[in-house]
XYZ file of C-alpha atoms in Angstrom:
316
model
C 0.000 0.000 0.000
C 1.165 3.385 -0.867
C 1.267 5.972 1.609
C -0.844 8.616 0.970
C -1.242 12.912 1.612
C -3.273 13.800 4.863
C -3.700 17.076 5.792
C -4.927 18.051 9.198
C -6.058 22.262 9.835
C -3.224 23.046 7.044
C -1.096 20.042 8.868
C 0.992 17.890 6.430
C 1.438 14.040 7.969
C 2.193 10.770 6.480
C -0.785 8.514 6.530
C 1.209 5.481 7.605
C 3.056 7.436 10.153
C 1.310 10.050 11.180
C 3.252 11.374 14.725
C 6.784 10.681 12.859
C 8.174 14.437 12.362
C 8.470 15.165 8.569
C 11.912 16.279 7.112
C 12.303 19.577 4.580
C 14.209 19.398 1.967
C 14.431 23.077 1.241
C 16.486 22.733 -2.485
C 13.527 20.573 -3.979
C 10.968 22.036 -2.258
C 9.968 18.411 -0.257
C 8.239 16.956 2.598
C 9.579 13.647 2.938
C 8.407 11.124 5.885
C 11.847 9.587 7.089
C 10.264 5.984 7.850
C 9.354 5.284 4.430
C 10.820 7.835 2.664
C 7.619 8.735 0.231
C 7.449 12.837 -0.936
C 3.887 13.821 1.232
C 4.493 17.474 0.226
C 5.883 19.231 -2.765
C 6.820 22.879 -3.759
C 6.415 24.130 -0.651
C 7.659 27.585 -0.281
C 10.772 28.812 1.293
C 9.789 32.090 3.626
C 13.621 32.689 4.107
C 15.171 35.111 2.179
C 16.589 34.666 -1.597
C 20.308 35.129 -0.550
C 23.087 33.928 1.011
C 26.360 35.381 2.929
C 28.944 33.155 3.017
C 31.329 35.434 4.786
C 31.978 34.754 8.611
C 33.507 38.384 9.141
C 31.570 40.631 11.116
C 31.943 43.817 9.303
C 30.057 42.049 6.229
C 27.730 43.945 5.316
C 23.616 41.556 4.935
C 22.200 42.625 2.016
C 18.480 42.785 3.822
C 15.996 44.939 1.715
C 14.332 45.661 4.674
C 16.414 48.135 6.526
C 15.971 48.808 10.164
C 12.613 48.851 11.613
C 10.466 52.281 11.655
C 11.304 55.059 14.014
C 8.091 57.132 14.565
C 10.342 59.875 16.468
C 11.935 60.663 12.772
C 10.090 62.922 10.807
C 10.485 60.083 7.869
C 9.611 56.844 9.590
C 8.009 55.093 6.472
C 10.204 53.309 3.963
C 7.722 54.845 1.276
C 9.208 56.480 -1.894
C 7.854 59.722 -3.358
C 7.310 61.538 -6.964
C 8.207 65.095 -6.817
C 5.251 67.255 -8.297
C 4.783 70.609 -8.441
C 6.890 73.264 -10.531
C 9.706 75.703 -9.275
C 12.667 74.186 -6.729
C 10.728 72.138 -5.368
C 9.901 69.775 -8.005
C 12.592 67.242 -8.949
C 12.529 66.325 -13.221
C 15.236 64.429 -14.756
C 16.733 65.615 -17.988
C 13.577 64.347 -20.483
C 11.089 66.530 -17.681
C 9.707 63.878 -15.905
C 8.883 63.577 -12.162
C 11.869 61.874 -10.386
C 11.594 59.463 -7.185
C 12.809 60.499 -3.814
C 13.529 57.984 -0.911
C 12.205 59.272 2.333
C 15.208 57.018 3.946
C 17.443 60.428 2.969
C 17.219 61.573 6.209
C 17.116 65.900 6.878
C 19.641 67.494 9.345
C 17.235 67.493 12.057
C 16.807 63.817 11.621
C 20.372 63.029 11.176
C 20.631 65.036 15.023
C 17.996 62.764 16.453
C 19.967 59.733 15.512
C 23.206 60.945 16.646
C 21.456 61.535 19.928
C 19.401 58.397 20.230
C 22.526 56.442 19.355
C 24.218 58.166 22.413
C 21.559 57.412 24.485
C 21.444 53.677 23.814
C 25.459 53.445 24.306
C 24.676 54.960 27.694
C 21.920 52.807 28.827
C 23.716 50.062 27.759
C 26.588 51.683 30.050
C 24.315 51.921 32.823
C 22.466 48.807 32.328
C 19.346 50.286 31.996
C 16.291 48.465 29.713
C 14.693 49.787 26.437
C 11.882 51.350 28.437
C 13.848 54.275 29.937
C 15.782 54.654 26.318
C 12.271 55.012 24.882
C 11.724 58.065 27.593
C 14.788 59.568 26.742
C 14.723 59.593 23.496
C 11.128 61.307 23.669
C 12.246 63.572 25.911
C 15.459 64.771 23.598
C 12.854 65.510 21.060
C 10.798 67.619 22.732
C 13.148 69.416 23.568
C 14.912 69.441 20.061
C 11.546 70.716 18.492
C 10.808 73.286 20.767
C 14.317 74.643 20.099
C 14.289 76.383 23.687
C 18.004 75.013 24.542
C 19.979 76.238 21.388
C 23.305 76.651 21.405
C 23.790 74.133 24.601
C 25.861 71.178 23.532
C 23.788 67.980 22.394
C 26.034 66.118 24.441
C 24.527 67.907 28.020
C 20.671 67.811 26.856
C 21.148 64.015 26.359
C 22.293 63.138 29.732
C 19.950 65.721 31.263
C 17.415 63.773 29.720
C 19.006 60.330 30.653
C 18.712 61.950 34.236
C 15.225 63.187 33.692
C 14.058 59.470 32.369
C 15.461 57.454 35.004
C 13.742 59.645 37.656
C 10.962 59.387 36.279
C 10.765 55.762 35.812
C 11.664 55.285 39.503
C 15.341 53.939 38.479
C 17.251 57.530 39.467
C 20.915 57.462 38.627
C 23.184 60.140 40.871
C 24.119 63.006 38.507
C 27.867 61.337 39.315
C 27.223 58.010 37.892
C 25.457 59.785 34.668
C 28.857 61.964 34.446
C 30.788 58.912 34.959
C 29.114 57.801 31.174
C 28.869 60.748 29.550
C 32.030 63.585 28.110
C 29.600 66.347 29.955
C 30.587 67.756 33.572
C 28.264 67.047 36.737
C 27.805 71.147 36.795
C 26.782 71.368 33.404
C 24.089 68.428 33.547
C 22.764 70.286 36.580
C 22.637 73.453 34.355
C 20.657 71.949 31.180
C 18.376 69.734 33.409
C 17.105 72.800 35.150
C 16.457 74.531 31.581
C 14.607 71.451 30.828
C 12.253 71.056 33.683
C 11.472 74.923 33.121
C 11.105 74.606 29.679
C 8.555 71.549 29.187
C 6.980 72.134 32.024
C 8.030 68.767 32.886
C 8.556 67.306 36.739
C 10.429 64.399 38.027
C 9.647 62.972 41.413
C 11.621 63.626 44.828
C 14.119 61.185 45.308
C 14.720 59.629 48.631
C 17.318 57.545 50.245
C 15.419 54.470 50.006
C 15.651 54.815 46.269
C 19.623 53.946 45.966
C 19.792 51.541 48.941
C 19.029 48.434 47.128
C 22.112 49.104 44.925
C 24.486 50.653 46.792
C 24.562 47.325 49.248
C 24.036 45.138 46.311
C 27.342 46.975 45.000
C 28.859 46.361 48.305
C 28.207 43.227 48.706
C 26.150 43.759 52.088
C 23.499 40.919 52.909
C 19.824 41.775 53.173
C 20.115 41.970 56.961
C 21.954 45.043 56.625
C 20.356 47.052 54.200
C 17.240 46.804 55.763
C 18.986 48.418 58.908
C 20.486 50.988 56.910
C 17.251 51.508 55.232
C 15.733 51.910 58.660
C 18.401 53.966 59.953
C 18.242 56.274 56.880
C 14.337 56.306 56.856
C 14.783 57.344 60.656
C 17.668 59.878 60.335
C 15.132 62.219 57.808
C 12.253 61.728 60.603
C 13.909 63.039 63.510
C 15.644 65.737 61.026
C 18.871 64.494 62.166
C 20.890 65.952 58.696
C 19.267 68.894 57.470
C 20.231 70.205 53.973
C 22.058 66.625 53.755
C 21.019 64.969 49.988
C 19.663 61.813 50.296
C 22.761 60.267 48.717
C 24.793 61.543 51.389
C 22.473 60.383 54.179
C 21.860 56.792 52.570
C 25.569 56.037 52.304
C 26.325 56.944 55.938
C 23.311 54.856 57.093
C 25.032 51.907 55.138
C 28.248 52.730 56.914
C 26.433 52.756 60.325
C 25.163 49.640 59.799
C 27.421 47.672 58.557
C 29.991 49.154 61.271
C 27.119 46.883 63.358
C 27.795 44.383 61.565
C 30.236 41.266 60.264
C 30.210 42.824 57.049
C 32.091 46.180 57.787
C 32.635 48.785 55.215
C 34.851 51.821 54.862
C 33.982 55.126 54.338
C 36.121 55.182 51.410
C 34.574 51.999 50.221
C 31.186 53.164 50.316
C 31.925 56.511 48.551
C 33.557 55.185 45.865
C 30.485 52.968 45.158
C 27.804 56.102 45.833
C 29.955 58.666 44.511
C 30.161 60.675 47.665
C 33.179 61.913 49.363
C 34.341 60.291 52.179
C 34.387 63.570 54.223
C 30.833 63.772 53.453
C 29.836 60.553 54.421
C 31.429 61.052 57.973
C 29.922 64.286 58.716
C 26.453 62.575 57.901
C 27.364 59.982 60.390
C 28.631 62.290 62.740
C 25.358 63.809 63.012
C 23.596 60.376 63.854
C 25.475 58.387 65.917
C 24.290 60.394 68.635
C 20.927 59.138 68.260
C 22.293 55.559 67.576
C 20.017 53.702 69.805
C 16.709 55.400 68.100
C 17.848 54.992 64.500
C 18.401 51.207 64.556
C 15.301 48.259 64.349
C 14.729 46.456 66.935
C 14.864 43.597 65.530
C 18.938 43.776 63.967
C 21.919 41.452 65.564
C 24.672 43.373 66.427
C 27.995 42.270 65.762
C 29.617 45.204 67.590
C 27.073 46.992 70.165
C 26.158 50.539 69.782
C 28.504 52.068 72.621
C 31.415 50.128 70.485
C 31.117 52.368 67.242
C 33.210 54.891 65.953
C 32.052 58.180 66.452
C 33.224 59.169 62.954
């Protein structure tokens, strides 16, 4: 008996063994059942593409008709090609006076900006390990303020990593303007400068950050168990209550409630350690702590182990 075609919802399957997996032969065009070797399909189309790179290198350039995929922030997102019409400059005629295509892929200056920019922005949330959500932000935000054209003459350079700034806070993943500096060719001053302009300028607002916002990461960075960051968050949360370091940032106050507690601790950490790691001088760090330890005793839970008791701490 001769195996036969079956075809189940669009399914192709030999009849005498249906559950064996069929094999392509993608040159002929074949489905061929590998028990008994009969053809059950023929001329079935290949959906890859018509060519083939044989090169291993890299820098080989795939000949993909498709280009990259659309960009609604450019002005010329669509792939779409036009026919000049109209008379005077504006109309495009070849030598014989008729209408001549135009690629909208030709990008504009103000597009070729925008990519510069977005390409910078990508390179330094891939820096920062940051995902495509907050580029997305950023990049919106760099063309807002590119259209409105209220920042000209400040470097492109600055309004991107204002806006990387502006994104991060705003997606509840803020970055110290130290760590965006650390990416970026722009000084921590001159960030400062254009992110003010921006917030003025759009209209824009970005959320107050606190120190619980950078505690996960700093002891992460550190290499501090769980035990102690939730005392330092405690201690930190604590510190701003009893308005124990007035005027302090919250960068400042979250790295000395790390060193607090893991002074506490087994896991003790530096001053120098911890600044290097928040971006905060050391200096800073110990006048922080120099205005809690007093209040020791109140700052940490109740429920922490202490390694070293409170009375055993250094007072700076």
């Amino acid at each position: 008996m001769v195996p036969t075609l079956i075809s189940f919802s669009a399914q192709i399957c030999c009849r005498e063994h249906p559950d064996t997996p069929l094999v392509e032969d993608s040159h002929a065009g074949d489905m061929i059942c590998p028990e008994c070797g009969v053809v059950v399909g023929d001329r079935v189309i290949d959906v890859g593409s018509e060519w083939r790179t044989f090169s291993n290198e890299k820098s080989t350039k795939d000949n993909s008709r498709v280009g990259a995929a659309e960009n609604p922030l450019f002005e010329g997102s669509d792939m779409s090609t036009m026919i000049a019409i109209g008379t005077g400059s504006d109309s495009l005629r070849d030598e014989f006076g008729k209408p001549m295509y135009r690629n909208r892929r030709t990008m504009n200056s103000s597009d070729r900006a925008l990519l510069t920019a977005f390409r910078e922005i990508g390179q330094m949330a891939d820096r920062l390990n940051l995902p495509k959500m907050l580029v997305d932000r950023a990049n919106t935000l760099f063309k807002q303020v590119h259209e409105s054209k209220t920042l000209k003459g400040r470097s492109n350079d600055a309004i991107v990593s204002a806006c990387m700034y502006i994104a991060c806070r705003q997606e509840g993943v803020p970055r110290t303007f130290k760590e965006i500096c650390a990416v970026s060719k722009i000084s921590k001053k001159e960030i400062g400068r254009v992110f003010k302009l921006i917030l003025k300028n759009l209209e824009t607002n970005v959320e107050l950050i606190t120190t619980g916002d950078f505690m996960s990461r700093f002891c992460s960075n550190l290499g501090l168990p769980s035990s102690v960051q939730k005392a330092a968050t405690h201690i930190a949360r604590k510190a701003v209550e009893m308005d124990l370091v007035p005027g302090r940032s919250p960068i400042s106050v979250a790295a000395a409630a790390i060193y607090m507690a893991s002074q506490a601790s087994d896991d003790k950490k530096t001053p120098k350690e911890i600044g290097d790691i928040a971006g905060v001088a050391e200096v800073t760090i110990r006048q922080s702590y120099k205005s809690m330890i007093p209040k020791a005793a109140e700052l940490f839970p109740a429920d922490f182990n202490f390694s070293t008791p409170i009375d055993s701490l250094p007072l700076n």
